[in-house]
Amino acid sequence: MIRFEDVSVRYDGAAELAVDGVDFEVPEGELTLLVGPSGVGKSTVLGAVSGLVPHFTGGTLRGRVTVAGRDTRTHKPRELADVVGTVGQDPLSHFVTDTVEDELAYGMESLGLAPAVMRRRVEETLDLLGLADLRNRPITTLSGGQQQRVAIGSVLTPHPKVLVLDEPTSALDPAAAEEVLAVLQRLVHDLGTTVLLAEHRLERVVQYADRVVLLPGPGVRPVIGAPAEVMARSPVYPPVVDLGRLAGWSPLPLTVRDARRRADALRERLADASPVHGRDPSPRAASNPGTEVPVPRRLLRRRSVPDAPQAHPATAVTSLAVRRGAVEALRQVDLTVTAGETVALMGRNGAGKSTLLSALVGLVEPARGAVRTGGVVPHRTAPRDLVRRVGLVPQEPRDLLYADTVGAECAAADRDADAAPGSCRALVTELLPGVTDDAHPRDLSEGQRLALALAVVLTARPRLLLLDEPTRGLDYAAKARLVAVLRGLAAEGHAIVLATHDVELAAELAHRVVILAEGEVVADGPAAEVVVASPSFAPQVTKVLAPQQWLTVAQVREALSS
Amino acid sequence: MAPPTRRGRPAVHPGAWWLWSLGLAVAATRTTNPLVLALLVAVSSYVVAARRTQDPWSRSYAAFARLALAVLAIRLVFAVVLGSPVPGTHTVLTLPEVPLPHWAQGIRIGGRVTAEGLVFALYDGLKLATLLICVGAANALANPARLLKALPGALYETGVAVVVALTFAPHLVADVRRLRAARRLRGRPDRGLHGLLQVGLPVLEGALERSVALAAAMDARGFGRTADVPPAVRRTTAALTLGGLLGVCAGTYGLLTAEGGVYGLPVLLVGLAAALVGLRLGGRRSPRTRYRPDVWGARAWLVAGSGIVAAAVLAVAAALDPAALHPGVVPLAAPALPLLPAAAVLVGLLPAFVTPAPEESA
């Protein structure tokens, strides 16, 4: 159905090939998963299928790509529109019209299908994707998972033979991701659609794949094979595979179910050990907010924070309510975070996580209740003063970056924070070895940009650090680096609050998990207790080793080696 | 998660709403009588209040109302500062006059402000404000993007460009807000002009990137596919469209100049016909079809008709009895409400009764 014949792509002005020696075939009705670290050209391979590479992006494509027998060299993207449906990373930039029903019809209108056919297919697709209740809703009012389903529906209506998806679940909460994957599964099984998708969150998708194409590095030839085989030597792998490698299972389990069946022996070996929650703050600190936790200060030692309100908790929120237009975004929220503590905020898309972070940093004004961050009321505090108490890395780190070089960005950050010249640059060097001063922030990868924004925020040495969806678009290696950095900061006494959909990240980092639903706190407790109790927020290792309470592979590895 | 809503397709063709509000707007241009103008504003506001939906574009009415107030205020300020061409005897106050050189004769800054001048400016400003409010009503009641569906196929791609440009503005505003908020996170003041200027470049970059992404998505979804048409048809299309447009220009020129009265109208009509045929033929090159086009039904006739009646009656009344619709300001006199035009304006309320109420989002 899709055939790559020795394809290489070089973008204009780039010294290196974006991809090289790509040679594989996706048979009809298969779900093929494209994996690899960030920046190895996954999006390029996907773009080549729809013809956007090179017709739209420019650059030179050597070799041949054929889709349903059509050569993309001679067919422009619009002439492939009836056989290939493409959904990019950001569904919002994909929408042309403004209501769900019109969006589903748009592609068919462009292809000139008869009105009766269009009507029938729109109704079928509304049912297939469970969108019937939303048919007249403006698209901007939908949640992330709903938007993703509309985006998939909008390319399904012309009945393409091939569906190409770039990170369809990365921005979604676990439940919404399940929804989208169930739809894909149904398309492959019932309609025989051929699906090619790229995804960083392998724990969500790898069990659905018929085959995996691994791009090990930029310009390196891809490795193709059955999921279990490729996972055995892939540099990126989900926790369940990590656990399988650790336990020496062969063939490797890809699903929690497979792993559970083999896990009896492992559970026995682990029976006497108990998970070392070594990174828990002392229970004393959690129960008595205000107790100073003695911590080493590495990043902070350059200059201690003057008049830091040591006696206060890093932030305290009492019966907070926030309104956004007519919507009550937060209701009766209470939250206290102490120094050295890491709290993960979880919950559906639109549950109020970002609003809570905005309230902590004073971007939104509470309708009722009180917020105190570092001893002050954030929305009444001058920004210059506030940056020393609290820093937020927003969902789109790019929003924080204005300058056109990394060097200029760092100089500006030093001025903004009244820090000694070079403070920000030192942080960048620590977080991002190998990035030069003259690099443009826009040319950095997603993970590098996040690290730069983090460095900019840390320049002011805030006592409280907030991160909104920090792992979106990060591969496992970048995520591991982020985890190491954040652990270091927590050990130095920074309080950290992160809003995330990534249950594995929360399991690795958080001391406490707070789950929000419809603007209210529905669960608040030690990470181990909260995630273990919830089927959708439990990490894979927990599911495999239940009823024992293990959260991460690292814990298991430690217990086995001791 | 929001509860499911069952807001249906629009009950009335969006074009009907535009005709209705343009009718009211034309009626507003025919009069300076503040009572009639106030009645027009009341009628359009009532219909908007009764019939607008919860959709994002419906919120633009308040923005138009504010703009209308601003126009009125500016018009009054100008009348106070720059004086008024209307002679008056009732002096309200006297501002110090700025002496100007003799070559600036006819321009005056400051000086006497008369009640007549103020009333004249008020009437005039009110007319402009009413016009704006009527256009705002159309925006609030009909989604501009849905009008696109009624365009002939040959114009469709131009129409998309216009609609994309229209949706660009709200995105830009949202971006500016987000980035100004982000300035706060960097410890810089998030208010003031300086902050606005600094986010300018990132906002434009973001907007550009979004446009490119949208263009890629549209291309991948078949936007701009063309059907094969014989070269003869293509050439005929070009000739008809170009010739028609030339005819329209020549005809309009003829109509507007004094001596061209004989050939003006026929040339205009022939040109218009040729251009329309050209557009129709041009539509063949585009294989687009339309999904559930809006139906022009009895309701649409009533809605559009009510606006047209208001416009027609006021136009006729303005010709027959100009004094009633243009109350004098020299000497000052209290305006009276002329009955027939007022009744015609009230006809404009019809849409509030013949169209179904929008279903509330539960």
Coordinates of N, CA and C in Angstrom, one line a residue, chain A residues 113-206:
Chain A
L113 N -17.4 15.1 -4.0 CA -18.4 14.0 -3.9 C -19.8 14.5 -4.0
A114 N -20.7 13.6 -4.3 CA -22.1 13.9 -4.5 C -22.7 14.3 -3.1
P115 N -23.6 15.2 -3.0 CA -24.1 15.6 -1.7 C -24.8 14.5 -0.9
A116 N -25.4 13.5 -1.6 CA -26.1 12.4 -0.9 C -25.0 11.5 -0.3
V117 N -23.9 11.3 -1.0 CA -22.8 10.5 -0.4 C -22.2 11.2 0.8
M118 N -22.0 12.5 0.6 CA -21.4 13.2 1.7 C -22.2 13.1 3.0
R119 N -23.5 13.3 2.8 CA -24.4 13.3 4.0 C -24.3 11.9 4.7
R120 N -24.3 10.8 3.9 CA -24.3 9.5 4.5 C -23.0 9.3 5.2
R121 N -21.9 9.7 4.6 CA -20.6 9.4 5.2 C -20.4 10.2 6.5
V122 N -20.9 11.5 6.5 CA -20.8 12.3 7.7 C -21.5 11.6 8.8
E123 N -22.7 11.1 8.6 CA -23.5 10.4 9.6 C -22.7 9.2 10.1
E124 N -22.2 8.4 9.1 CA -21.5 7.2 9.5 C -20.3 7.5 10.4
T125 N -19.5 8.6 10.0 CA -18.3 8.9 10.7 C -18.6 9.4 12.1
L126 N -19.7 10.2 12.2 CA -20.1 10.7 13.5 C -20.3 9.5 14.4
D127 N -21.0 8.5 13.9 CA -21.2 7.3 14.8 C -19.9 6.6 15.1
L128 N -19.1 6.4 14.0 CA -17.9 5.6 14.2 C -17.0 6.2 15.3
L129 N -16.9 7.5 15.3 CA -16.0 8.1 16.2 C -16.7 8.6 17.5
G130 N -18.0 8.3 17.6 CA -18.7 8.8 18.8 C -18.8 10.3 18.9
L131 N -19.0 10.9 17.8 CA -19.1 12.4 17.8 C -20.5 12.9 17.6
A132 N -21.5 12.0 17.6 CA -22.8 12.5 17.2 C -23.3 13.6 18.1
D133 N -23.0 13.6 19.3 CA -23.5 14.6 20.2 C -22.8 16.0 20.0
L134 N -21.7 15.9 19.3 CA -20.9 17.1 19.2 C -21.1 17.8 17.8
R135 N -22.0 17.2 17.0 CA -22.0 17.6 15.6 C -22.1 19.1 15.3
N136 N -22.8 19.8 16.1 CA -22.9 21.2 15.8 C -22.1 22.1 16.6
R137 N -21.2 21.5 17.4 CA -20.4 22.3 18.3 C -19.3 23.1 17.6
P138 N -19.0 24.3 17.9 CA -17.8 25.0 17.4 C -16.6 24.2 17.8
I139 N -15.6 24.0 16.9 CA -14.5 23.1 17.2 C -13.6 23.7 18.4
T140 N -13.5 25.0 18.5 CA -12.7 25.6 19.6 C -13.2 25.3 21.0
T141 N -14.5 24.8 21.1 CA -15.0 24.6 22.4 C -14.8 23.1 22.8
L142 N -14.2 22.3 22.0 CA -14.0 20.9 22.3 C -12.8 20.6 23.1
S143 N -12.7 19.5 23.8 CA -11.5 19.1 24.6 C -10.5 18.6 23.6
G144 N -9.3 18.4 24.1 CA -8.2 17.9 23.2 C -8.5 16.5 22.6
G145 N -9.1 15.6 23.4 CA -9.3 14.3 22.8 C -10.4 14.4 21.7
Q146 N -11.4 15.2 22.0 CA -12.5 15.4 21.0 C -11.9 16.0 19.7
Q147 N -11.1 17.0 19.9 CA -10.5 17.6 18.7 C -9.7 16.6 17.9
Q148 N -8.9 15.8 18.6 CA -8.1 14.8 17.9 C -9.0 13.8 17.1
R149 N -10.2 13.4 17.7 CA -11.1 12.5 17.0 C -11.7 13.2 15.8
V150 N -12.0 14.5 16.0 CA -12.6 15.3 14.8 C -11.6 15.3 13.7
A151 N -10.3 15.6 14.1 CA -9.3 15.6 13.1 C -9.1 14.3 12.3
I152 N -9.2 13.2 13.1 CA -9.1 11.9 12.4 C -10.4 11.7 11.5
G153 N -11.6 12.1 12.1 CA -12.8 11.9 11.3 C -12.8 12.7 10.0
S154 N -12.2 13.9 10.1 CA -12.2 14.8 8.9 C -11.4 14.2 7.8
V155 N -10.4 13.4 8.1 CA -9.6 12.8 7.0 C -10.2 11.4 6.7
L156 N -11.1 10.9 7.5 CA -11.6 9.6 7.2 C -12.8 9.6 6.2
T157 N -13.5 10.7 6.2 CA -14.7 10.8 5.4 C -14.5 10.6 3.9
P158 N -13.4 11.0 3.3 CA -13.2 10.7 1.9 C -12.8 9.2 1.7
H159 N -12.9 8.4 2.7 CA -12.5 7.0 2.7 C -11.1 6.8 2.1
P160 N -10.1 7.3 2.8 CA -8.7 7.1 2.3 C -8.3 5.7 2.5
K161 N -7.3 5.2 1.7 CA -6.9 3.8 2.0 C -5.8 3.9 3.1
V162 N -5.2 5.0 3.2 CA -4.0 5.1 4.1 C -4.3 6.3 5.1
L163 N -4.0 6.1 6.3 CA -4.1 7.1 7.4 C -2.7 7.3 8.0
V164 N -2.2 8.6 8.0 CA -0.9 8.9 8.5 C -1.1 9.8 9.7
L165 N -0.6 9.4 10.8 CA -0.8 10.2 12.1 C 0.5 10.5 12.7
D166 N 0.7 11.8 13.1 CA 2.0 12.2 13.8 C 1.6 12.5 15.2
E167 N 2.1 11.7 16.1 CA 1.9 11.8 17.6 C 0.4 12.1 17.9
P168 N -0.5 11.1 17.6 CA -1.9 11.4 17.8 C -2.3 11.4 19.3
T169 N -1.5 10.8 20.2 CA -1.9 10.8 21.6 C -1.0 11.6 22.6
S170 N 0.0 12.3 22.0 CA 1.0 12.9 22.9 C 0.3 14.0 23.8
A171 N -0.6 14.7 23.3 CA -1.2 15.8 24.0 C -2.4 15.4 24.8
L172 N -2.7 14.1 24.8 CA -4.0 13.7 25.4 C -3.8 13.1 26.8
D173 N -4.9 13.2 27.6 CA -4.9 12.5 28.9 C -5.1 11.0 28.6
P174 N -4.7 10.1 29.6 CA -4.7 8.7 29.3 C -6.1 8.2 28.8
A175 N -7.2 8.7 29.3 CA -8.5 8.2 28.8 C -8.8 8.6 27.4
A176 N -8.5 9.9 27.1 CA -8.7 10.3 25.7 C -7.8 9.6 24.7
A177 N -6.6 9.3 25.2 CA -5.7 8.5 24.3 C -6.2 7.1 24.0
E178 N -6.8 6.5 25.0 CA -7.4 5.2 24.8 C -8.5 5.3 23.8
E179 N -9.3 6.4 23.9 CA -10.4 6.6 23.0 C -9.9 6.7 21.5
V180 N -8.9 7.5 21.3 CA -8.4 7.6 20.0 C -7.8 6.3 19.4
L181 N -7.1 5.6 20.3 CA -6.5 4.3 19.9 C -7.5 3.3 19.6
A182 N -8.6 3.3 20.3 CA -9.7 2.4 20.1 C -10.3 2.6 18.7
V183 N -10.4 3.9 18.3 CA -10.9 4.2 17.0 C -9.9 3.7 15.9
L184 N -8.6 3.9 16.1 CA -7.7 3.4 15.1 C -7.7 1.9 15.0
Q185 N -7.8 1.2 16.1 CA -7.9 -0.2 16.1 C -9.1 -0.7 15.3
R186 N -10.2 0.0 15.5 CA -11.4 -0.3 14.8 C -11.3 -0.1 13.3
L187 N -10.6 1.0 12.9 CA -10.4 1.3 11.5 C -9.6 0.2 10.8
V188 N -8.6 -0.3 11.5 CA -7.7 -1.3 10.9 C -8.4 -2.6 10.8
H189 N -9.2 -3.0 11.9 CA -9.8 -4.3 11.9 C -11.0 -4.3 11.1
D190 N -11.9 -3.3 11.1 CA -13.2 -3.4 10.4 C -13.1 -2.9 9.0
L191 N -12.3 -1.8 8.8 CA -12.4 -1.2 7.5 C -11.2 -1.5 6.6
G192 N -10.2 -2.2 7.2 CA -9.0 -2.6 6.5 C -8.1 -1.3 6.1
T193 N -8.2 -0.3 6.9 CA -7.4 0.9 6.6 C -6.0 0.6 7.0
T194 N -5.1 1.2 6.1 CA -3.7 1.0 6.4 C -3.3 2.2 7.3
V195 N -2.6 2.0 8.4 CA -2.3 3.1 9.3 C -0.8 3.2 9.5
L196 N -0.2 4.4 9.3 CA 1.2 4.6 9.7 C 1.2 5.7 10.7
L197 N 1.8 5.4 11.9 CA 1.8 6.5 12.9 C 3.1 6.5 13.6
A198 N 3.4 7.8 14.0 CA 4.6 8.0 14.8 C 4.2 8.4 16.2
E199 N 4.9 7.9 17.2 CA 4.5 8.3 18.6 C 5.6 8.1 19.5
H200 N 5.8 9.1 20.5 CA 6.8 9.0 21.5 C 6.3 8.1 22.7
R201 N 5.0 8.2 23.0 CA 4.5 7.5 24.1 C 4.3 6.0 23.8
L202 N 5.4 5.2 23.7 CA 5.2 3.9 23.2 C 4.3 3.0 24.1
E203 N 4.3 3.4 25.4 CA 3.5 2.5 26.3 C 2.1 2.6 26.0
R204 N 1.7 3.6 25.2 CA 0.3 3.6 24.8 C 0.0 2.9 23.5
V205 N 0.9 2.8 22.6 CA 0.6 2.3 21.3 C 1.3 1.0 20.9
V206 N 2.4 0.6 21.5 CA 3.2 -0.4 20.9 C 2.4 -1.7 20.8

